[in-house]
Amino acid sequence: MNIYKKMIDCALDSQKKAYTPYSNFKVGACVLTDSGKLYGGCNIENASYTPTVCAERVAIFKAVYNGEKKITKIAVVGKENSLTYPCGVCRQVIREFCSDDCEIIIIKNEQEYKIVKFSEILPYSFGPEDL
Ligand code: THU
């Protein structure tokens, strides 16, 4: 199975785990690290709203907790048949751990997806090497 198909399956499976009693907007994400491992994530909402965490950050934090600090690709799925891009906060969190040529895979449905480079969605960014 090719890596894109694996990541799409992982993101779609993760989306099913979303905890979204407030928005009912379910998001799934899948991170591929430089070790070749996949980490899934879903959004987890909160009655106090602001503590809500996006699917992308759950996937990234799981990877980092497991000792992985280099993301090579990240896939995201939101509403079926539309393109859900990472929010601004998640873009900055991806920036912390992404490689220069990191691919963002925006999943439309099980068969269709779009790939953009990280630098396209967060140009002129600020990261660890700027400190
Ligand atoms: N959400 C994500 O999980 N990822 C994004 O990139 C966009 C927004 C979640 C947060 C919240 O639970 C719901 O989608 C509606 O904003």
Short mmCIF file of C-alpha atoms and ligand atoms in Angstrom, two decimals:
data_model
loop_
_atom_site.label_atom_id
_atom_site.label_comp_id
_atom_site.label_asym_id
_atom_site.label_seq_id
_atom_site.Cartn_x
_atom_site.Cartn_y
_atom_site.Cartn_z
CA MET A 1 0.00 0.00 0.00
CA ASN A 2 1.45 3.40 -0.86
CA ILE A 3 2.17 5.90 1.89
CA TYR A 4 -0.58 8.34 0.82
CA LYS A 5 -3.21 5.60 0.98
CA LYS A 6 -1.92 4.54 4.43
CA MET A 7 -2.05 8.12 5.68
CA ILE A 8 -5.56 8.66 4.29
CA ASP A 9 -6.78 5.48 6.02
CA CYS A 10 -5.12 6.58 9.27
CA ALA A 11 -6.65 10.09 9.09
CA LEU A 12 -10.12 8.74 8.27
CA ASP A 13 -9.93 6.20 11.13
CA SER A 14 -8.76 8.94 13.48
CA GLN A 15 -11.61 11.22 12.41
CA LYS A 16 -14.08 8.64 13.76
CA LYS A 17 -12.63 9.19 17.24
CA ALA A 18 -13.25 12.96 17.24
CA TYR A 19 -14.93 14.28 20.39
CA THR A 20 -17.04 17.13 19.06
CA PRO A 21 -20.25 17.63 21.07
CA TYR A 22 -20.16 21.42 20.44
CA SER A 23 -19.27 21.91 16.77
CA ASN A 24 -19.98 18.41 15.49
CA PHE A 25 -17.15 19.20 13.03
CA LYS A 26 -15.01 16.08 13.03
CA VAL A 27 -11.38 16.28 11.95
CA GLY A 28 -8.82 13.52 11.54
CA ALA A 29 -5.07 13.89 11.05
CA CYS A 30 -2.12 11.63 10.42
CA VAL A 31 1.54 12.48 10.87
CA LEU A 32 4.39 10.63 9.15
CA THR A 33 7.74 11.00 10.88
CA ASP A 34 11.25 10.50 9.54
CA SER A 35 11.35 7.05 11.22
CA GLY A 36 8.47 5.98 8.94
CA LYS A 37 5.89 5.72 11.72
CA LEU A 38 2.35 7.07 11.53
CA TYR A 39 0.51 8.86 14.34
CA GLY A 40 -3.21 9.59 14.15
CA GLY A 41 -5.09 12.39 15.87
CA CYS A 42 -8.63 13.72 16.19
CA ASN A 43 -10.04 16.99 17.52
CA ILE A 44 -11.08 16.96 21.16
CA GLU A 45 -13.46 19.69 22.27
CA ASN A 46 -14.27 21.08 25.69
CA ALA A 47 -17.33 22.57 27.41
CA SER A 48 -15.22 25.65 28.10
CA TYR A 49 -14.49 25.85 24.33
CA THR A 50 -10.98 27.36 24.39
CA PRO A 51 -9.21 24.21 25.66
CA THR A 52 -10.32 22.46 22.43
CA VAL A 53 -7.41 20.83 20.64
CA CYS A 54 -7.25 20.29 16.88
CA ALA A 55 -6.65 16.90 15.31
CA GLU A 56 -3.27 17.96 13.88
CA ARG A 57 -1.90 18.93 17.28
CA VAL A 58 -3.09 15.70 18.90
CA ALA A 59 -1.24 13.71 16.20
CA ILE A 60 1.91 15.84 16.49
CA PHE A 61 1.99 15.71 20.29
CA LYS A 62 1.58 11.93 20.21
CA ALA A 63 4.56 11.71 17.86
CA VAL A 64 6.69 13.99 20.04
CA TYR A 65 5.72 12.08 23.19
CA ASN A 66 7.06 8.98 21.42
CA GLY A 67 10.40 10.64 20.83
CA GLU A 68 9.76 11.71 17.22
CA LYS A 69 10.71 15.26 16.33
CA LYS A 70 10.73 15.31 12.53
CA ILE A 71 7.49 15.37 10.59
CA THR A 72 7.85 14.59 6.90
CA LYS A 73 4.16 14.61 5.93
CA ILE A 74 0.87 15.44 7.61
CA ALA A 75 -2.60 14.56 6.32
CA VAL A 76 -5.84 16.27 7.38
CA VAL A 77 -9.49 15.44 6.76
CA GLY A 78 -12.54 17.51 7.74
CA LYS A 79 -15.91 17.78 6.01
CA GLU A 80 -16.29 15.20 3.26
CA ASN A 81 -15.68 16.51 -0.25
CA SER A 82 -14.24 19.81 0.91
CA LEU A 83 -10.70 20.86 1.68
CA THR A 84 -9.94 21.45 5.37
CA TYR A 85 -6.57 23.15 5.85
CA PRO A 86 -4.76 23.30 9.21
CA CYS A 87 -5.71 26.32 11.33
CA GLY A 88 -3.14 29.03 12.05
CA VAL A 89 -2.20 27.66 15.46
CA CYS A 90 -1.60 24.18 14.02
CA ARG A 91 0.50 25.65 11.20
CA GLN A 92 2.82 27.13 13.80
CA VAL A 93 2.99 23.82 15.71
CA ILE A 94 3.74 21.95 12.46
CA ARG A 95 6.50 24.54 11.82
CA GLU A 96 8.27 23.50 15.01
CA PHE A 97 8.71 19.91 13.84
CA CYS A 98 8.45 19.91 10.04
CA SER A 99 11.20 19.29 7.53
CA ASP A 100 11.89 21.82 4.76
CA ASP A 101 10.01 19.78 2.17
CA CYS A 102 7.14 18.71 4.45
CA GLU A 103 4.00 17.83 2.53
CA ILE A 104 0.51 18.78 3.74
CA ILE A 105 -2.02 16.30 2.39
CA ILE A 106 -5.53 17.74 2.34
CA ILE A 107 -8.00 14.89 2.04
CA LYS A 108 -11.26 15.47 0.15
CA ASN A 109 -12.50 11.89 0.44
CA GLU A 110 -11.11 8.35 0.41
CA GLN A 111 -9.93 8.71 -3.20
CA GLU A 112 -9.17 12.40 -3.65
CA TYR A 113 -6.58 14.57 -1.98
CA LYS A 114 -4.46 17.62 -2.64
CA ILE A 115 -0.81 18.08 -1.68
CA VAL A 116 0.71 21.43 -0.78
CA LYS A 117 4.16 22.24 0.57
CA PHE A 118 4.32 23.56 4.12
CA SER A 119 6.02 26.79 2.94
CA GLU A 120 2.93 27.56 0.84
CA ILE A 121 0.63 27.61 3.86
CA LEU A 122 2.99 29.42 6.26
CA PRO A 123 5.45 31.55 4.27
CA TYR A 124 7.98 33.81 6.04
CA SER A 125 7.53 31.75 9.19
CA PHE A 126 9.22 31.93 12.56
CA GLY A 127 10.81 28.75 13.88
CA PRO A 128 13.39 27.29 16.29
CA GLU A 129 16.40 28.41 14.24
CA ASP A 130 15.26 32.05 14.42
CA LEU A 131 15.86 32.31 18.15
N1 THU B 1 -10.29 21.83 13.87
C1 THU B 1 -9.28 20.92 13.74
O1 THU B 1 -9.26 19.88 14.42
N2 THU B 1 -8.30 21.17 12.85
C2 THU B 1 -8.27 22.26 12.03
O2 THU B 1 -7.30 22.47 11.33
C3 THU B 1 -9.43 23.17 11.97
C4 THU B 1 -10.34 23.08 13.15
C5 THU B 1 -11.36 21.53 14.84
C6 THU B 1 -11.37 22.39 16.07
C7 THU B 1 -12.83 22.31 16.48
O3 THU B 1 -13.01 21.14 17.27
C8 THU B 1 -13.58 22.12 15.18
O4 THU B 1 -12.61 21.72 14.22
C9 THU B 1 -14.29 23.37 14.69
O5 THU B 1 -13.43 24.44 14.63
#
